[in-house]
PDB file of C-alpha atoms in Angstrom:
ATOM      1  CA  LEU V   1       0.000   0.000   0.000  1.00 60.00           C
ATOM      2  CA  ALA V   2       1.254   3.465  -0.855  1.00 67.00           C
ATOM      3  CA  LYS V   3       1.997   5.455   2.274  1.00 89.00           C
ATOM      4  CA  THR V   4       0.331   8.837   2.487  1.00 94.00           C
ATOM      5  CA  THR V   5       1.368  11.957   4.342  1.00 95.00           C
ATOM      6  CA  GLN V   6      -1.001  14.828   5.009  1.00 97.00           C
ATOM      7  CA  PRO V   7      -1.051  17.694   7.508  1.00 97.00           C
ATOM      8  CA  ILE V   8      -2.416  16.864  10.939  1.00 96.00           C
ATOM      9  CA  SER V   9      -4.629  19.917  11.088  1.00 97.00           C
ATOM     10  CA  MET V  10      -5.703  23.056   9.246  1.00 97.00           C
ATOM     11  CA  ASP V  11      -7.707  26.055  10.329  1.00 97.00           C
ATOM     12  CA  SER V  12      -9.860  28.182   8.078  1.00 97.00           C
ATOM     13  CA  TYR V  13     -12.683  30.700   8.110  1.00 97.00           C
ATOM     14  CA  GLU V  14     -16.093  30.551   6.547  1.00 97.00           C
ATOM     15  CA  GLY V  15     -16.120  31.429   2.869  1.00 97.00           C
ATOM     16  CA  GLN V  16     -12.471  30.600   2.310  1.00 97.00           C
ATOM     17  CA  GLU V  17     -11.081  27.897   0.058  1.00 97.00           C
ATOM     18  CA  VAL V  18      -9.315  25.062   1.828  1.00 98.00           C
ATOM     19  CA  ASN V  19      -6.628  23.057   0.069  1.00 98.00           C
ATOM     20  CA  ILE V  20      -5.274  19.877   1.644  1.00 98.00           C
ATOM     21  CA  THR V  21      -2.232  18.323   0.028  1.00 97.00           C
ATOM     22  CA  CYS V  22      -1.445  14.659   0.412  1.00 97.00           C
ATOM     23  CA  SER V  23       1.934  13.172  -0.476  1.00 97.00           C
ATOM     24  CA  HIS V  24       2.146   9.640  -1.848  1.00 95.00           C
ATOM     25  CA  ASN V  25       5.594   9.299  -3.322  1.00 95.00           C
ATOM     26  CA  ASN V  26       5.462   5.542  -3.901  1.00 93.00           C
ATOM     27  CA  ILE V  27       2.083   5.441  -5.607  1.00 94.00           C
ATOM     28  CA  ALA V  28       1.769   2.517  -8.009  1.00 93.00           C
ATOM     29  CA  THR V  29       0.463   2.498 -11.562  1.00 92.00           C
ATOM     30  CA  ASN V  30      -2.818   0.840 -10.614  1.00 90.00           C
ATOM     31  CA  ASP V  31      -3.459   3.021  -7.568  1.00 92.00           C
ATOM     32  CA  TYR V  32      -6.357   5.438  -7.303  1.00 93.00           C
ATOM     33  CA  ILE V  33      -6.535   8.396  -4.960  1.00 95.00           C
ATOM     34  CA  THR V  34      -9.653   8.670  -2.823  1.00 94.00           C
ATOM     35  CA  TRP V  35     -10.691  11.174  -0.196  1.00 96.00           C
ATOM     36  CA  TYR V  36     -13.100  10.508   2.643  1.00 97.00           C
ATOM     37  CA  GLN V  37     -14.610  12.954   5.103  1.00 97.00           C
ATOM     38  CA  GLN V  38     -15.580  12.127   8.664  1.00 97.00           C
ATOM     39  CA  PHE V  39     -17.742  14.237  10.946  1.00 96.00           C
ATOM     40  CA  PRO V  40     -17.687  13.679  14.717  1.00 91.00           C
ATOM     41  CA  SER V  41     -19.682  10.625  15.792  1.00 90.00           C
ATOM     42  CA  GLN V  42     -20.183   9.511  12.194  1.00 95.00           C
ATOM     43  CA  GLY V  43     -18.517   7.081   9.867  1.00 97.00           C
ATOM     44  CA  PRO V  44     -16.287   8.194   6.992  1.00 97.00           C
ATOM     45  CA  ARG V  45     -18.023   9.433   3.858  1.00 96.00           C
ATOM     46  CA  PHE V  46     -16.676   9.245   0.316  1.00 95.00           C
ATOM     47  CA  ILE V  47     -15.975  12.666  -1.181  1.00 96.00           C
ATOM     48  CA  ILE V  48     -14.056  12.245  -4.399  1.00 95.00           C
ATOM     49  CA  GLN V  49     -11.755   9.931  -6.302  1.00 94.00           C
ATOM     50  CA  GLY V  50      -9.317  10.361  -9.137  1.00 94.00           C
ATOM     51  CA  TYR V  51      -6.450   8.824 -11.061  1.00 95.00           C
ATOM     52  CA  LYS V  52      -4.811  11.798 -12.752  1.00 92.00           C
ATOM     53  CA  THR V  53      -5.377  15.433 -13.718  1.00 89.00           C
ATOM     54  CA  LYS V  54      -8.440  17.061 -12.200  1.00 95.00           C
ATOM     55  CA  VAL V  55     -11.747  15.763 -10.937  1.00 96.00           C
ATOM     56  CA  THR V  56     -14.595  17.958  -9.751  1.00 96.00           C
ATOM     57  CA  ASN V  57     -17.929  17.184  -8.191  1.00 95.00           C
ATOM     58  CA  GLU V  58     -20.528  19.108  -6.226  1.00 93.00           C
ATOM     59  CA  VAL V  59     -18.496  18.845  -3.025  1.00 92.00           C
ATOM     60  CA  ALA V  60     -14.841  19.272  -3.943  1.00 96.00           C
ATOM     61  CA  SER V  61     -12.129  19.247  -6.558  1.00 97.00           C
ATOM     62  CA  LEU V  62      -9.164  16.930  -6.687  1.00 98.00           C
ATOM     63  CA  PHE V  63      -5.980  18.017  -8.401  1.00 97.00           C
ATOM     64  CA  ILE V  64      -3.407  15.386  -9.327  1.00 97.00           C
ATOM     65  CA  PRO V  65      -0.141  16.397 -11.025  1.00 96.00           C
ATOM     66  CA  ALA V  66       1.340  14.364 -13.847  1.00 95.00           C
ATOM     67  CA  ASP V  67       3.773  12.465 -11.624  1.00 95.00           C
ATOM     68  CA  ARG V  68       0.906  11.534  -9.255  1.00 96.00           C
ATOM     69  CA  LYS V  69       3.206  11.733  -6.243  1.00 96.00           C
ATOM     70  CA  SER V  70       0.834  14.091  -4.511  1.00 97.00           C
ATOM     71  CA  SER V  71      -2.743  15.256  -4.716  1.00 97.00           C
ATOM     72  CA  THR V  72      -4.667  18.254  -3.452  1.00 98.00           C
ATOM     73  CA  LEU V  73      -8.231  18.241  -2.221  1.00 98.00           C
ATOM     74  CA  SER V  74      -9.848  21.629  -2.667  1.00 98.00           C
ATOM     75  CA  LEU V  75     -12.948  22.622  -0.722  1.00 97.00           C
ATOM     76  CA  PRO V  76     -14.436  25.840  -2.125  1.00 94.00           C
ATOM     77  CA  ARG V  77     -16.023  28.412   0.170  1.00 93.00           C
ATOM     78  CA  VAL V  78     -16.114  26.319   3.309  1.00 97.00           C
ATOM     79  CA  SER V  79     -18.776  26.687   5.962  1.00 96.00           C
ATOM     80  CA  LEU V  80     -18.845  25.707   9.625  1.00 97.00           C
ATOM     81  CA  SER V  81     -20.384  22.388   8.648  1.00 96.00           C
ATOM     82  CA  ASP V  82     -17.240  21.447   6.720  1.00 96.00           C
ATOM     83  CA  THR V  83     -15.385  21.021  10.002  1.00 97.00           C
ATOM     84  CA  ALA V  84     -14.310  17.384   9.853  1.00 97.00           C
ATOM     85  CA  VAL V  85     -11.419  14.999   9.422  1.00 97.00           C
ATOM     86  CA  TYR V  86     -10.354  14.459   5.822  1.00 98.00           C
ATOM     87  CA  TYR V  87      -8.563  11.283   4.836  1.00 97.00           C
ATOM     88  CA  CYS V  88      -6.417  10.730   1.768  1.00 96.00           C
ATOM     89  CA  LEU V  89      -6.354   7.079   0.694  1.00 95.00           C
ATOM     90  CA  VAL V  90      -4.269   5.519  -2.029  1.00 94.00           C
ATOM     91  CA  GLY V  91      -5.089   2.017  -3.116  1.00 90.00           C
ATOM     92  CA  ASP V  92      -5.075  -0.435  -5.970  1.00 88.00           C
ATOM     93  CA  ILE V  93      -8.152  -0.567  -8.150  1.00 78.00           C
ATOM     94  CA  GLY V  94      -8.647  -4.128  -6.983  1.00 77.00           C
ATOM     95  CA  ASP V  95      -8.129  -3.476  -3.275  1.00 83.00           C
ATOM     96  CA  TYR V  96     -11.294  -3.109  -1.240  1.00 87.00           C
ATOM     97  CA  LYS V  97      -9.470  -2.776   2.074  1.00 90.00           C
ATOM     98  CA  LEU V  98      -9.463   0.907   2.817  1.00 91.00           C
ATOM     99  CA  SER V  99      -6.379   2.097   4.635  1.00 89.00           C
ATOM    100  CA  PHE V 100      -7.018   5.203   6.694  1.00 93.00           C
ATOM    101  CA  GLY V 101      -4.181   7.246   8.058  1.00 91.00           C
ATOM    102  CA  ALA V 102      -4.450   9.901  10.709  1.00 92.00           C
ATOM    103  CA  GLY V 103      -6.230  12.307   8.392  1.00 96.00           C
ATOM    104  CA  THR V 104      -6.308  16.095   8.453  1.00 97.00           C
ATOM    105  CA  THR V 105      -8.562  17.785  10.962  1.00 97.00           C
ATOM    106  CA  VAL V 106     -10.032  20.868   9.303  1.00 98.00           C
ATOM    107  CA  THR V 107     -11.585  23.409  11.624  1.00 98.00           C
ATOM    108  CA  VAL V 108     -13.698  26.138  10.089  1.00 97.00           C
ATOM    109  CA  ARG V 109     -14.329  29.189  12.217  1.00 97.00           C
ATOM    110  CA  ALA V 110     -16.912  31.934  11.838  1.00 95.00           C
TER     111      ALA V 110
ATOM    112  CA  GLU K   1     -32.963   5.180   0.719  1.00 65.00           C
ATOM    113  CA  ALA K   2     -31.718   4.204   4.170  1.00 84.00           C
ATOM    114  CA  GLY K   3     -27.995   4.190   4.728  1.00 95.00           C
ATOM    115  CA  VAL K   4     -25.943   1.715   6.685  1.00 97.00           C
ATOM    116  CA  THR K   5     -27.269   1.355  10.194  1.00 97.00           C
ATOM    117  CA  GLN K   6     -25.536  -0.002  13.266  1.00 98.00           C
ATOM    118  CA  PHE K   7     -26.841  -1.088  16.628  1.00 98.00           C
ATOM    119  CA  PRO K   8     -26.258  -0.254  19.372  1.00 98.00           C
ATOM    120  CA  SER K   9     -24.709   3.179  19.065  1.00 97.00           C
ATOM    121  CA  HIS K  10     -22.959   2.720  22.396  1.00 97.00           C
ATOM    122  CA  SER K  11     -22.190  -0.303  24.534  1.00 98.00           C
ATOM    123  CA  VAL K  12     -20.516  -0.409  27.919  1.00 98.00           C
ATOM    124  CA  ILE K  13     -19.603  -3.824  29.260  1.00 97.00           C
ATOM    125  CA  GLU K  14     -17.365  -5.395  31.844  1.00 97.00           C
ATOM    126  CA  LYS K  15     -14.206  -7.233  30.908  1.00 97.00           C
ATOM    127  CA  GLY K  16     -15.015 -10.849  30.247  1.00 97.00           C
ATOM    128  CA  GLN K  17     -18.566 -10.226  29.081  1.00 98.00           C
ATOM    129  CA  THR K  18     -19.905 -10.797  25.605  1.00 98.00           C
ATOM    130  CA  VAL K  19     -21.132  -8.127  23.227  1.00 98.00           C
ATOM    131  CA  THR K  20     -22.786  -8.437  19.844  1.00 98.00           C
ATOM    132  CA  LEU K  21     -22.775  -5.597  17.380  1.00 98.00           C
ATOM    133  CA  ARG K  22     -25.181  -5.474  14.481  1.00 98.00           C
ATOM    134  CA  CYS K  23     -24.886  -3.905  11.055  1.00 98.00           C
ATOM    135  CA  ASP K  24     -27.584  -3.499   8.423  1.00 97.00           C
ATOM    136  CA  PRO K  25     -26.060  -2.629   5.056  1.00 97.00           C
ATOM    137  CA  ILE K  26     -27.678  -0.682   2.276  1.00 96.00           C
ATOM    138  CA  SER K  27     -30.256  -2.855   0.562  1.00 93.00           C
ATOM    139  CA  GLY K  28     -28.794  -4.602  -2.454  1.00 91.00           C
ATOM    140  CA  HIS K  29     -25.175  -4.257  -1.367  1.00 93.00           C
ATOM    141  CA  ASP K  30     -23.578  -7.684  -1.459  1.00 92.00           C
ATOM    142  CA  ASN K  31     -20.344  -6.458   0.066  1.00 93.00           C
ATOM    143  CA  LEU K  32     -20.115  -5.736   3.760  1.00 96.00           C
ATOM    144  CA  TYR K  33     -17.046  -4.689   5.723  1.00 96.00           C
ATOM    145  CA  TRP K  34     -16.153  -4.229   9.344  1.00 98.00           C
ATOM    146  CA  TYR K  35     -13.547  -1.728  10.491  1.00 98.00           C
ATOM    147  CA  ARG K  36     -12.579  -0.453  13.884  1.00 97.00           C
ATOM    148  CA  ARG K  37     -10.691   2.350  15.530  1.00 96.00           C
ATOM    149  CA  VAL K  38      -9.209   1.560  18.901  1.00 94.00           C
ATOM    150  CA  MET K  39      -8.121   4.321  21.219  1.00 85.00           C
ATOM    151  CA  GLY K  40      -5.642   6.696  19.635  1.00 81.00           C
ATOM    152  CA  LYS K  41      -5.163   4.549  16.569  1.00 91.00           C
ATOM    153  CA  GLU K  42      -6.252   4.715  12.963  1.00 94.00           C
ATOM    154  CA  ILE K  43      -9.300   3.068  11.430  1.00 95.00           C
ATOM    155  CA  LYS K  44      -8.343  -0.494  10.528  1.00 96.00           C
ATOM    156  CA  PHE K  45      -9.978  -3.102   8.323  1.00 96.00           C
ATOM    157  CA  LEU K  46     -11.287  -6.199  10.092  1.00 97.00           C
ATOM    158  CA  LEU K  47     -13.096  -8.326   7.522  1.00 96.00           C
ATOM    159  CA  HIS K  48     -15.121  -8.496   4.336  1.00 95.00           C
ATOM    160  CA  PHE K  49     -18.239 -10.432   3.396  1.00 95.00           C
ATOM    161  CA  VAL K  50     -19.602 -11.063  -0.050  1.00 93.00           C
ATOM    162  CA  LYS K  51     -23.197 -11.982   0.588  1.00 93.00           C
ATOM    163  CA  GLU K  52     -23.008 -14.564   3.371  1.00 94.00           C
ATOM    164  CA  SER K  53     -19.437 -15.666   2.684  1.00 94.00           C
ATOM    165  CA  LYS K  54     -16.388 -14.365   4.471  1.00 94.00           C
ATOM    166  CA  GLN K  55     -13.931 -13.313   1.794  1.00 92.00           C
ATOM    167  CA  ASP K  56     -11.231 -11.840   3.927  1.00 93.00           C
ATOM    168  CA  GLU K  57     -10.742 -12.059   7.683  1.00 95.00           C
ATOM    169  CA  SER K  58      -7.154 -10.877   7.631  1.00 94.00           C
ATOM    170  CA  GLY K  59      -7.835  -7.940   9.925  1.00 94.00           C
ATOM    171  CA  MET K  60      -9.561  -9.832  12.708  1.00 95.00           C
ATOM    172  CA  PRO K  61      -7.375  -9.416  15.787  1.00 93.00           C
ATOM    173  CA  ASN K  62      -7.922 -12.828  17.381  1.00 92.00           C
ATOM    174  CA  ASN K  63     -10.392 -15.654  17.855  1.00 94.00           C
ATOM    175  CA  ARG K  64     -12.404 -13.727  20.419  1.00 97.00           C
ATOM    176  CA  PHE K  65     -14.012 -11.977  17.478  1.00 97.00           C
ATOM    177  CA  LEU K  66     -16.663 -13.761  15.417  1.00 97.00           C
ATOM    178  CA  ALA K  67     -18.494 -12.205  12.498  1.00 97.00           C
ATOM    179  CA  GLU K  68     -21.512 -13.662  10.771  1.00 97.00           C
ATOM    180  CA  ARG K  69     -23.809 -12.655   7.972  1.00 96.00           C
ATOM    181  CA  THR K  70     -26.579 -15.192   7.817  1.00 86.00           C
ATOM    182  CA  GLY K  71     -28.665 -14.958   4.669  1.00 88.00           C
ATOM    183  CA  GLY K  72     -26.408 -12.323   3.242  1.00 86.00           C
ATOM    184  CA  THR K  73     -28.325  -9.446   4.775  1.00 93.00           C
ATOM    185  CA  TYR K  74     -27.383  -8.002   8.148  1.00 97.00           C
ATOM    186  CA  SER K  75     -24.161  -8.893   9.915  1.00 98.00           C
ATOM    187  CA  THR K  76     -23.184  -9.353  13.516  1.00 98.00           C
ATOM    188  CA  LEU K  77     -19.812  -9.031  15.170  1.00 98.00           C
ATOM    189  CA  LYS K  78     -19.499 -10.807  18.482  1.00 98.00           C
ATOM    190  CA  VAL K  79     -16.702 -10.220  20.941  1.00 97.00           C
ATOM    191  CA  GLN K  80     -16.375 -12.989  23.515  1.00 97.00           C
ATOM    192  CA  PRO K  81     -14.911 -12.516  26.019  1.00 97.00           C
ATOM    193  CA  ALA K  82     -14.292  -8.789  25.737  1.00 97.00           C
ATOM    194  CA  GLU K  83     -10.967  -7.371  26.864  1.00 97.00           C
ATOM    195  CA  LEU K  84     -10.013  -3.816  27.771  1.00 96.00           C
ATOM    196  CA  GLU K  85      -8.096  -3.352  24.523  1.00 96.00           C
ATOM    197  CA  ASP K  86     -11.246  -4.030  22.514  1.00 97.00           C
ATOM    198  CA  SER K  87     -12.598  -0.610  23.437  1.00 97.00           C
ATOM    199  CA  GLY K  88     -13.047   1.616  20.442  1.00 97.00           C
ATOM    200  CA  VAL K  89     -15.442   2.435  17.631  1.00 97.00           C
ATOM    201  CA  TYR K  90     -16.570  -0.325  15.305  1.00 98.00           C
ATOM    202  CA  PHE K  91     -17.672   0.743  11.857  1.00 98.00           C
ATOM    203  CA  CYS K  92     -19.575  -1.222   9.292  1.00 98.00           C
ATOM    204  CA  ALA K  93     -19.582  -0.344   5.602  1.00 97.00           C
ATOM    205  CA  SER K  94     -21.183  -1.727   2.486  1.00 96.00           C
ATOM    206  CA  SER K  95     -20.656  -1.417  -1.242  1.00 93.00           C
ATOM    207  CA  GLN K  96     -22.077  -2.707  -4.489  1.00 88.00           C
ATOM    208  CA  GLY K  97     -18.797  -3.928  -5.903  1.00 78.00           C
ATOM    209  CA  THR K  98     -15.375  -4.845  -4.590  1.00 73.00           C
ATOM    210  CA  SER K  99     -13.269  -2.739  -6.870  1.00 70.00           C
ATOM    211  CA  GLY K 100     -11.014  -0.221  -5.228  1.00 64.00           C
ATOM    212  CA  ARG K 101     -13.029   2.325  -7.142  1.00 73.00           C
ATOM    213  CA  ASN K 102     -16.270   1.369  -5.466  1.00 80.00           C
ATOM    214  CA  GLU K 103     -17.469   3.797  -2.850  1.00 89.00           C
ATOM    215  CA  GLN K 104     -17.936   2.264   0.556  1.00 93.00           C
ATOM    216  CA  PHE K 105     -20.849   3.594   2.589  1.00 95.00           C
ATOM    217  CA  PHE K 106     -20.167   3.673   6.287  1.00 97.00           C
ATOM    218  CA  GLY K 107     -22.511   3.445   9.216  1.00 98.00           C
ATOM    219  CA  PRO K 108     -22.234   5.752  12.228  1.00 97.00           C
ATOM    220  CA  GLY K 109     -20.323   3.198  14.228  1.00 97.00           C
ATOM    221  CA  THR K 110     -20.789   1.477  17.574  1.00 98.00           C
ATOM    222  CA  ARG K 111     -18.734   2.844  20.421  1.00 97.00           C
ATOM    223  CA  LEU K 112     -17.668  -0.042  22.635  1.00 97.00           C
ATOM    224  CA  THR K 113     -16.294   0.573  26.092  1.00 97.00           C
ATOM    225  CA  VAL K 114     -14.907  -2.354  28.051  1.00 97.00           C
ATOM    226  CA  LEU K 115     -14.407  -1.641  31.745  1.00 97.00           C
TER     227      LEU K 115
END
């Protein structure tokens, strides 16, 4: 499994854009990059997934450079309700065992 | 559509007692997973069912843990006898497929406290 490194915590204010960068230097050819979000007292929730370049959905954008050794989750115009732990996961397309690291605790303040 | 549900939400038991956790996956999801986070640690995979069959038990910590999924619907995870180090949050998840690209839907978890 590719090891991931992401910041332990980030602080932001409502309305700002939050960018969380995850490093995965030993990512393999068949690996996908997936981000999950976890609110207090809830289970993780899938946010976005990508292989290369850029992916965007209604919640976030995921930027992946050509070498794929890192990725950046972008949360546009955050609100207080975006306060959560965000996990970067890297895994083979055939691997169903999700491997969660420590995640990044994002705190959004008014 | 209902999401993954888990029961109970909290359980407090004495060391040596037995506890059974229940998970109801999303209807139609053949794949069911158990994960757990013990105190101060990361969320770790325990096991995977496809319908009623155990496909992968590689994450089960020891033989005090027994998971079942009779009929391929809901699943139970029994801990017998419970030890202090079993305290943590147990999550259940389900998915339609087993590809690494398949989104796993998680339940809210069961917080287990062993005293």
